[in-house]
PDB file of C-alpha atoms in Angstrom:
ATOM      1  CA  MET W 545      69.067  80.898 125.301  1.00 93.00           C
ATOM      2  CA  ALA W 546      71.775  78.603 126.784  1.00 93.00           C
ATOM      3  CA  ALA W 547      74.398  81.292 126.242  1.00 95.00           C
ATOM      4  CA  ARG W 548      72.324  83.889 128.122  1.00 95.00           C
ATOM      5  CA  ARG W 549      71.630  81.431 131.019  1.00 95.00           C
ATOM      6  CA  LEU W 550      75.331  80.488 131.253  1.00 92.00           C
ATOM      7  CA  GLN W 551      76.275  84.215 131.285  1.00 95.00           C
ATOM      8  CA  SER W 552      73.758  84.818 134.040  1.00 95.00           C
ATOM      9  CA  LEU W 553      75.219  81.963 136.139  1.00 93.00           C
ATOM     10  CA  LEU W 554      78.728  83.412 135.559  1.00 94.00           C
ATOM     11  CA  ASN W 555      77.530  86.817 136.681  1.00 95.00           C
ATOM     12  CA  ASP W 556      75.860  85.414 139.784  1.00 94.00           C
ATOM     13  CA  TYR W 557      78.579  82.985 140.920  1.00 94.00           C
ATOM     14  CA  GLY W 558      81.767  83.873 139.050  1.00 96.00           C
ATOM     15  CA  ALA W 559      83.879  81.413 136.975  1.00 95.00           C
ATOM     16  CA  VAL W 560      85.293  79.775 140.093  1.00 96.00           C
ATOM     17  CA  GLY W 561      82.005  79.241 141.671  1.00 96.00           C
ATOM     18  CA  LEU W 562      80.436  77.971 138.610  1.00 95.00           C
ATOM     19  CA  MET W 563      83.233  75.492 138.056  1.00 96.00           C
ATOM     20  CA  ASN W 564      82.946  74.333 141.631  1.00 96.00           C
ATOM     21  CA  CYS W 565      79.238  73.609 141.076  1.00 94.00           C
ATOM     22  CA  VAL W 566      79.984  71.694 137.827  1.00 95.00           C
ATOM     23  CA  ASP W 567      82.720  69.676 139.616  1.00 97.00           C
ATOM     24  CA  ALA W 568      80.271  68.846 142.434  1.00 98.00           C
ATOM     25  CA  ILE W 569      77.619  67.664 139.901  1.00 98.00           C
ATOM     26  CA  LEU W 570      80.181  65.419 138.083  1.00 98.00           C
ATOM     27  CA  GLU W 571      81.624  64.049 141.310  1.00 98.00           C
ATOM     28  CA  GLY W 572      78.121  63.260 142.672  1.00 98.00           C
ATOM     29  CA  THR W 573      77.057  61.616 139.401  1.00 98.00           C
ATOM     30  CA  GLU W 574      80.233  59.529 139.352  1.00 98.00           C
ATOM     31  CA  ARG W 575      79.567  58.428 142.912  1.00 98.00           C
ATOM     32  CA  ARG W 576      76.043  57.382 142.209  1.00 98.00           C
ATOM     33  CA  ILE W 577      76.912  55.505 139.001  1.00 98.00           C
ATOM     34  CA  ARG W 578      79.696  53.618 140.739  1.00 98.00           C
ATOM     35  CA  GLN W 579      77.302  52.715 143.483  1.00 98.00           C
ATOM     36  CA  LEU W 580      74.857  51.314 140.890  1.00 98.00           C
ATOM     37  CA  ILE W 581      77.529  49.388 139.014  1.00 98.00           C
ATOM     38  CA  SER W 582      78.780  47.930 142.262  1.00 98.00           C
ATOM     39  CA  GLY W 583      75.456  46.085 142.613  1.00 98.00           C
ATOM     40  CA  TRP W 584      75.792  44.247 139.290  1.00 98.00           C
ATOM     41  CA  PRO W 585      77.620  40.914 139.047  1.00 98.00           C
ATOM     42  CA  ASP W 586      81.289  41.053 137.950  1.00 99.00           C
ATOM     43  CA  GLY W 587      81.965  39.552 134.543  1.00 99.00           C
ATOM     44  CA  GLU W 588      82.138  40.063 130.868  1.00 98.00           C
ATOM     45  CA  TYR W 589      79.013  40.716 128.825  1.00 98.00           C
ATOM     46  CA  ILE W 590      78.921  40.647 125.018  1.00 98.00           C
ATOM     47  CA  GLY W 591      76.216  42.049 122.796  1.00 98.00           C
ATOM     48  CA  GLU W 592      75.690  42.771 119.139  1.00 98.00           C
ATOM     49  CA  THR W 593      73.185  44.740 117.051  1.00 97.00           C
ATOM     50  CA  PHE W 594      73.010  46.357 113.626  1.00 96.00           C
ATOM     51  CA  VAL W 595      72.018  49.792 112.506  1.00 93.00           C
ATOM     52  CA  ASP W 596      70.423  49.459 109.063  1.00 89.00           C
ATOM     53  CA  ASP W 597      71.270  52.882 107.650  1.00 83.00           C
ATOM     54  CA  ASP W 598      73.506  55.858 108.595  1.00 86.00           C
ATOM     55  CA  GLY W 599      71.504  58.232 106.465  1.00 88.00           C
ATOM     56  CA  PHE W 600      74.062  58.141 103.668  1.00 90.00           C
ATOM     57  CA  ASP W 601      74.624  54.453 102.847  1.00 84.00           C
ATOM     58  CA  ALA W 602      72.093  51.666 102.984  1.00 84.00           C
ATOM     59  CA  GLU W 603      74.464  49.212 104.614  1.00 88.00           C
ATOM     60  CA  MET W 604      74.140  47.186 107.751  1.00 91.00           C
ATOM     61  CA  ILE W 605      76.442  48.635 110.384  1.00 93.00           C
ATOM     62  CA  PRO W 606      77.506  46.283 113.137  1.00 95.00           C
ATOM     63  CA  ILE W 607      77.714  47.455 116.759  1.00 96.00           C
ATOM     64  CA  ARG W 608      79.507  45.034 118.931  1.00 98.00           C
ATOM     65  CA  ALA W 609      80.088  45.665 122.629  1.00 98.00           C
ATOM     66  CA  LYS W 610      82.009  43.857 125.314  1.00 99.00           C
ATOM     67  CA  VAL W 611      81.172  45.207 128.777  1.00 98.00           C
ATOM     68  CA  THR W 612      83.420  44.314 131.637  1.00 99.00           C
ATOM     69  CA  ILE W 613      82.229  44.802 135.204  1.00 99.00           C
ATOM     70  CA  ARG W 614      84.672  44.679 138.040  1.00 99.00           C
ATOM     71  CA  GLY W 615      83.559  46.021 141.350  1.00 98.00           C
ATOM     72  CA  ASP W 616      82.316  49.611 140.832  1.00 98.00           C
ATOM     73  CA  THR W 617      84.047  49.972 137.409  1.00 98.00           C
ATOM     74  CA  MET W 618      82.713  49.295 133.920  1.00 98.00           C
ATOM     75  CA  ALA W 619      84.701  49.235 130.750  1.00 99.00           C
ATOM     76  CA  ILE W 620      83.012  49.184 127.295  1.00 98.00           C
ATOM     77  CA  ASP W 621      84.984  47.840 124.421  1.00 99.00           C
ATOM     78  CA  LEU W 622      83.562  48.675 120.952  1.00 97.00           C
ATOM     79  CA  SER W 623      86.730  47.728 119.007  1.00 97.00           C
ATOM     80  CA  GLU W 624      84.879  44.991 117.149  1.00 97.00           C
ATOM     81  CA  SER W 625      82.246  47.410 115.831  1.00 96.00           C
ATOM     82  CA  SER W 626      82.133  48.949 112.404  1.00 93.00           C
ATOM     83  CA  PRO W 627      84.728  51.581 111.478  1.00 91.00           C
ATOM     84  CA  GLN W 628      83.483  55.180 111.422  1.00 90.00           C
ATOM     85  CA  VAL W 629      80.723  55.750 108.923  1.00 89.00           C
ATOM     86  CA  THR W 630      79.603  58.915 107.116  1.00 89.00           C
ATOM     87  CA  GLY W 631      76.404  59.691 109.053  1.00 86.00           C
ATOM     88  CA  PHE W 632      75.421  59.843 112.708  1.00 83.00           C
ATOM     89  CA  ILE W 633      74.236  56.593 114.260  1.00 78.00           C
TER      90      ILE W 633
END
């Protein structure tokens, strides 16, 4: 279904036209998200939770995030989280 719809869009707009539309959507989304982020207080925020199972191993999997907000930018650091696990989480 998706492949047929994509082919239809390519037929209607051509590759360049379709890519221009994709670029416009991505740029508009980035502008809106930056606008939302700029309304949040600057700072560092830390959170932690655990996933109790990855579908393969019954181990607690830590997810630790440090979110840094500066102006209209956000950085998410997951380096203190669990290493990669076998299943999807």
